[in-house]
Amino acid sequence: MRALIVTAVAAEADSVAAGLTPHADPVTPEPRALPGGYLLSRRDLPGLAADVLVGGVGPAAAAAATATALALADYSLVVSAGIGGGFRPAAPVGSLVVADAVVAADLGAETPDGFLDVQQLGFGHSVHLPPAELAARAAEATGALLAPVLTVSTVTGTADRAALLAVRHPLAGAEAMEGFGVAEAAAAHGLPVLEIRAVSNAVGPRDRDAWRIGDALAALTAGFRALGPVLVHWGEHRHES
């Protein structure tokens, strides 16, 4: 099985690669000609080839870089991975969230009667669903919360915005900026998608002093150490069926 794992920045890619290859040397990226990012190939688990892509920040950059990578090689699965904000109290700082739904939370239109997402407007999809069994197994293996992960173009920085998102998406576990873009590119290629986020901060008022990026990156590494065998098992099962 070959998986494309898409991150936004190099620190996330390093953390993912460290989890998949715990005994390898630190990652030294060697850029390839990919718009918006570079590709790191890691193949240390029997039955799993994992290519880690640094695709840039935001859904548009993530979609463009993912689509380019998918055009260059054959994959069985696309994974959006990185850090993000967690909705309290379900997803505290340092925890992991695996998406059972990848949601475009602010793609749509504001109307006098409230927000209408792009699907309600009739212009496409606003949600992508990862394979249910894979998402459940990934959450169990990593100790993650299984919940919707919201994709936003603007990170939440106020209590009012956090409350609004919580009302619209009461089951949401985390927010980040790339998952829906990755999922759109995967869907265009007919591929399943998975999203996993390590929580670096609470969704709410912006307080950089309270962010724990190091803790979140460490959680991401631990998560992928546990996730690797799940991906291998799922790939074998999917191939047999």
Short mmCIF file of C-alpha atoms in Angstrom, two decimals:
data_model
loop_
_atom_site.label_atom_id
_atom_site.label_comp_id
_atom_site.label_asym_id
_atom_site.label_seq_id
_atom_site.Cartn_x
_atom_site.Cartn_y
_atom_site.Cartn_z
CA MET A 1 0.00 0.00 0.00
CA ARG A 2 1.17 3.52 -0.76
CA ALA A 3 -0.17 6.48 1.22
CA LEU A 4 0.27 10.19 0.59
CA ILE A 5 0.46 12.08 3.89
CA VAL A 6 -0.07 15.82 3.48
CA THR A 7 1.14 18.35 6.05
CA ALA A 8 1.20 22.13 5.96
CA VAL A 9 4.72 22.90 7.21
CA ALA A 10 8.07 21.18 7.61
CA ALA A 11 7.81 20.70 11.39
CA GLU A 12 4.65 18.64 10.91
CA ALA A 13 6.31 16.58 8.17
CA ASP A 14 9.29 15.91 10.42
CA SER A 15 6.99 14.75 13.21
CA VAL A 16 5.03 12.42 10.93
CA ALA A 17 8.19 10.94 9.44
CA ALA A 18 9.70 10.46 12.90
CA GLY A 19 6.64 8.46 13.92
CA LEU A 20 6.78 6.25 10.85
CA THR A 21 10.55 5.79 11.05
CA PRO A 22 11.51 6.11 14.74
CA HIS A 23 15.05 4.84 14.21
CA ALA A 24 15.86 6.97 11.18
CA ASP A 25 18.00 10.07 11.12
CA PRO A 26 16.18 13.41 11.38
CA VAL A 27 14.48 14.40 8.15
CA THR A 28 16.51 16.55 5.78
CA PRO A 29 14.04 17.68 3.09
CA GLU A 30 15.25 17.62 -0.48
CA PRO A 31 12.80 19.75 -2.48
CA ARG A 32 11.19 18.29 -5.57
CA ALA A 33 9.43 20.30 -8.26
CA LEU A 34 5.98 20.39 -6.67
CA PRO A 35 3.93 23.61 -6.58
CA GLY A 36 3.58 24.81 -3.02
CA GLY A 37 5.72 22.18 -1.36
CA TYR A 38 8.15 19.31 -1.41
CA LEU A 39 7.87 15.56 -1.10
CA LEU A 40 9.68 13.28 1.35
CA SER A 41 9.52 9.53 0.70
CA ARG A 42 9.71 7.17 3.67
CA ARG A 43 9.38 3.39 3.26
CA ASP A 44 10.31 1.71 6.52
CA LEU A 45 7.23 -0.36 7.37
CA PRO A 46 6.64 -3.66 5.59
CA GLY A 47 3.55 -3.24 3.49
CA LEU A 48 3.48 0.55 3.66
CA ALA A 49 5.09 3.17 1.47
CA ALA A 50 4.43 6.61 2.96
CA ASP A 51 5.18 9.79 1.04
CA VAL A 52 5.07 12.88 3.26
CA LEU A 53 4.15 16.08 1.43
CA VAL A 54 4.65 19.61 2.74
CA GLY A 55 1.85 21.31 0.88
CA GLY A 56 1.50 24.76 2.40
CA VAL A 57 -1.00 26.49 4.67
CA GLY A 58 -4.69 26.72 3.86
CA PRO A 59 -7.17 24.65 1.84
CA ALA A 60 -6.22 26.07 -1.56
CA ALA A 61 -2.48 25.41 -1.18
CA ALA A 62 -3.18 21.96 0.26
CA ALA A 63 -5.52 21.05 -2.60
CA ALA A 64 -3.09 22.23 -5.27
CA ALA A 65 -0.08 20.44 -3.81
CA THR A 66 -2.05 17.25 -3.14
CA ALA A 67 -3.51 17.16 -6.64
CA THR A 68 -0.05 17.62 -8.15
CA ALA A 69 1.43 14.80 -6.06
CA LEU A 70 -1.47 12.48 -6.91
CA ALA A 71 -0.87 13.11 -10.60
CA LEU A 72 2.74 11.94 -10.27
CA ALA A 73 2.26 8.57 -8.52
CA ASP A 74 -0.32 5.93 -7.68
CA TYR A 75 -1.69 5.96 -4.13
CA SER A 76 -4.25 3.96 -2.17
CA LEU A 77 -4.97 6.53 0.54
CA VAL A 78 -4.48 10.24 1.26
CA VAL A 79 -3.97 11.47 4.84
CA SER A 80 -4.19 15.07 6.01
CA ALA A 81 -2.04 15.44 9.13
CA GLY A 82 -0.79 18.18 11.39
CA ILE A 83 -1.60 20.30 14.40
CA GLY A 84 -4.75 22.28 15.03
CA GLY A 85 -7.10 23.79 17.56
CA GLY A 86 -9.21 21.59 19.82
CA PHE A 87 -12.76 22.19 20.98
CA ARG A 88 -12.92 22.09 24.76
CA PRO A 89 -13.47 19.97 26.75
CA ALA A 90 -13.53 17.05 24.30
CA ALA A 91 -10.11 17.71 22.75
CA PRO A 92 -7.60 19.18 25.24
CA VAL A 93 -4.16 20.44 24.32
CA GLY A 94 -1.79 17.56 23.57
CA SER A 95 -4.55 15.18 22.51
CA LEU A 96 -5.27 13.72 19.07
CA VAL A 97 -8.41 13.94 16.94
CA VAL A 98 -9.17 11.58 14.04
CA ALA A 99 -11.85 12.86 11.69
CA ASP A 100 -15.01 10.90 11.10
CA ALA A 101 -15.99 13.81 8.84
CA VAL A 102 -13.84 16.43 7.07
CA VAL A 103 -15.96 19.59 7.03
CA ALA A 104 -15.63 22.86 5.11
CA ALA A 105 -16.82 25.03 7.99
CA ASP A 106 -16.71 28.49 6.40
CA LEU A 107 -17.12 27.77 2.67
CA GLY A 108 -20.50 29.18 1.71
CA ALA A 109 -22.56 32.34 2.11
CA GLU A 110 -23.84 34.47 4.96
CA THR A 111 -27.55 35.24 4.58
CA PRO A 112 -30.12 37.13 6.67
CA ASP A 113 -31.28 33.71 7.89
CA GLY A 114 -27.79 32.49 8.77
CA PHE A 115 -24.89 30.67 7.15
CA LEU A 116 -25.47 28.38 4.16
CA ASP A 117 -22.67 25.98 3.30
CA VAL A 118 -21.63 25.33 -0.27
CA GLN A 119 -23.67 22.14 -0.44
CA GLN A 120 -26.83 23.94 0.67
CA LEU A 121 -26.11 26.48 -2.05
CA GLY A 122 -25.98 23.69 -4.62
CA PHE A 123 -22.35 24.20 -5.59
CA GLY A 124 -20.72 20.96 -4.45
CA HIS A 125 -19.90 19.14 -1.24
CA SER A 126 -19.15 20.57 2.19
CA VAL A 127 -18.27 17.25 3.88
CA HIS A 128 -16.02 14.32 3.00
CA LEU A 129 -16.37 11.09 4.98
CA PRO A 130 -13.26 8.98 5.63
CA PRO A 131 -13.72 5.19 5.53
CA ALA A 132 -15.61 4.54 8.76
CA GLU A 133 -13.71 1.38 9.75
CA LEU A 134 -10.32 2.95 9.06
CA ALA A 135 -11.16 6.11 11.03
CA ALA A 136 -12.44 4.07 13.98
CA ARG A 137 -9.38 1.81 14.03
CA ALA A 138 -7.06 4.83 13.73
CA ALA A 139 -8.76 6.56 16.65
CA GLU A 140 -8.62 3.43 18.79
CA ALA A 141 -4.95 2.74 18.05
CA THR A 142 -3.82 6.31 18.68
CA GLY A 143 -6.09 7.05 21.64
CA ALA A 144 -7.66 9.86 19.64
CA LEU A 145 -11.10 11.43 19.80
CA LEU A 146 -13.17 10.35 16.78
CA ALA A 147 -15.07 13.47 15.71
CA PRO A 148 -15.56 15.90 12.84
CA VAL A 149 -12.56 18.09 12.01
CA LEU A 150 -13.44 21.51 10.63
CA THR A 151 -11.46 23.17 7.86
CA VAL A 152 -11.39 26.96 8.17
CA SER A 153 -9.70 29.61 6.06
CA THR A 154 -9.31 31.89 9.08
CA VAL A 155 -8.22 30.39 12.40
CA THR A 156 -10.64 31.07 15.26
CA GLY A 157 -9.38 33.80 17.59
CA THR A 158 -12.40 34.93 19.58
CA ALA A 159 -14.89 33.40 21.97
CA ASP A 160 -17.78 34.51 19.76
CA ARG A 161 -16.37 32.72 16.73
CA ALA A 162 -15.69 29.58 18.76
CA ALA A 163 -19.26 29.62 20.09
CA LEU A 164 -20.66 30.10 16.59
CA LEU A 165 -18.72 27.11 15.24
CA ALA A 166 -19.78 25.01 18.21
CA VAL A 167 -23.44 25.79 17.49
CA ARG A 168 -23.09 24.97 13.79
CA HIS A 169 -20.97 21.87 14.44
CA PRO A 170 -21.75 20.65 17.97
CA LEU A 171 -19.82 17.39 17.55
CA ALA A 172 -16.64 18.99 16.19
CA GLY A 173 -13.38 17.93 17.79
CA ALA A 174 -10.85 20.19 16.11
CA GLU A 175 -10.29 22.87 13.51
CA ALA A 176 -7.41 23.20 11.05
CA MET A 177 -6.81 24.79 7.67
CA GLU A 178 -6.00 22.04 5.16
CA GLY A 179 -8.15 18.92 5.55
CA PHE A 180 -10.98 19.80 3.18
CA GLY A 181 -8.56 20.89 0.45
CA VAL A 182 -6.70 17.59 0.75
CA ALA A 183 -10.01 15.70 0.71
CA GLU A 184 -11.22 17.52 -2.41
CA ALA A 185 -8.05 16.55 -4.29
CA ALA A 186 -8.32 12.95 -3.08
CA ALA A 187 -11.97 12.75 -4.15
CA ALA A 188 -11.10 14.07 -7.60
CA HIS A 189 -8.75 11.09 -7.94
CA GLY A 190 -11.27 8.63 -6.49
CA LEU A 191 -9.20 8.03 -3.36
CA PRO A 192 -10.24 7.74 0.31
CA VAL A 193 -9.03 10.31 2.80
CA LEU A 194 -8.17 10.29 6.49
CA GLU A 195 -7.43 13.28 8.73
CA ILE A 196 -5.56 13.30 12.05
CA ARG A 197 -4.85 16.39 14.13
CA ALA A 198 -2.76 16.95 17.24
CA VAL A 199 -4.16 19.74 19.41
CA SER A 200 -1.78 22.62 20.06
CA ASN A 201 -4.31 25.12 21.42
CA ALA A 202 -7.93 25.52 22.39
CA VAL A 203 -10.37 26.90 19.83
CA GLY A 204 -11.26 30.32 21.21
CA PRO A 205 -9.58 33.62 22.09
CA ARG A 206 -6.13 33.84 20.49
CA ASP A 207 -3.46 33.38 23.16
CA ARG A 208 -0.09 32.42 21.68
CA ASP A 209 1.44 32.08 25.14
CA ALA A 210 -0.96 29.21 25.84
CA TRP A 211 -0.14 27.29 22.66
CA ARG A 212 1.82 24.07 23.11
CA ILE A 213 3.15 23.41 19.63
CA GLY A 214 5.99 21.20 20.87
CA ASP A 215 3.58 19.01 22.81
CA ALA A 216 1.29 18.74 19.78
CA LEU A 217 4.14 17.76 17.47
CA ALA A 218 5.25 15.11 19.95
CA ALA A 219 1.68 13.79 20.05
CA LEU A 220 1.65 13.72 16.24
CA THR A 221 4.82 11.60 16.23
CA ALA A 222 3.37 9.19 18.78
CA GLY A 223 0.16 9.04 16.82
CA PHE A 224 1.87 8.01 13.61
CA ARG A 225 3.95 5.44 15.45
CA ALA A 226 0.65 3.78 16.36
CA LEU A 227 -1.07 4.57 13.07
CA GLY A 228 1.45 2.86 10.78
CA PRO A 229 0.33 -0.73 11.52
CA VAL A 230 -3.32 0.33 11.15
CA LEU A 231 -2.63 1.64 7.66
CA VAL A 232 -0.81 -1.58 6.75
CA HIS A 233 -3.70 -3.74 8.00
CA TRP A 234 -6.31 -1.59 6.24
CA GLY A 235 -4.35 -1.67 2.99
CA GLU A 236 -4.05 -5.46 3.10
CA HIS A 237 -7.75 -5.88 3.88
CA ARG A 238 -8.76 -3.43 1.15
CA HIS A 239 -6.57 -5.23 -1.40
CA GLU A 240 -8.09 -8.61 -0.50
CA SER A 241 -11.63 -7.32 -0.83
#
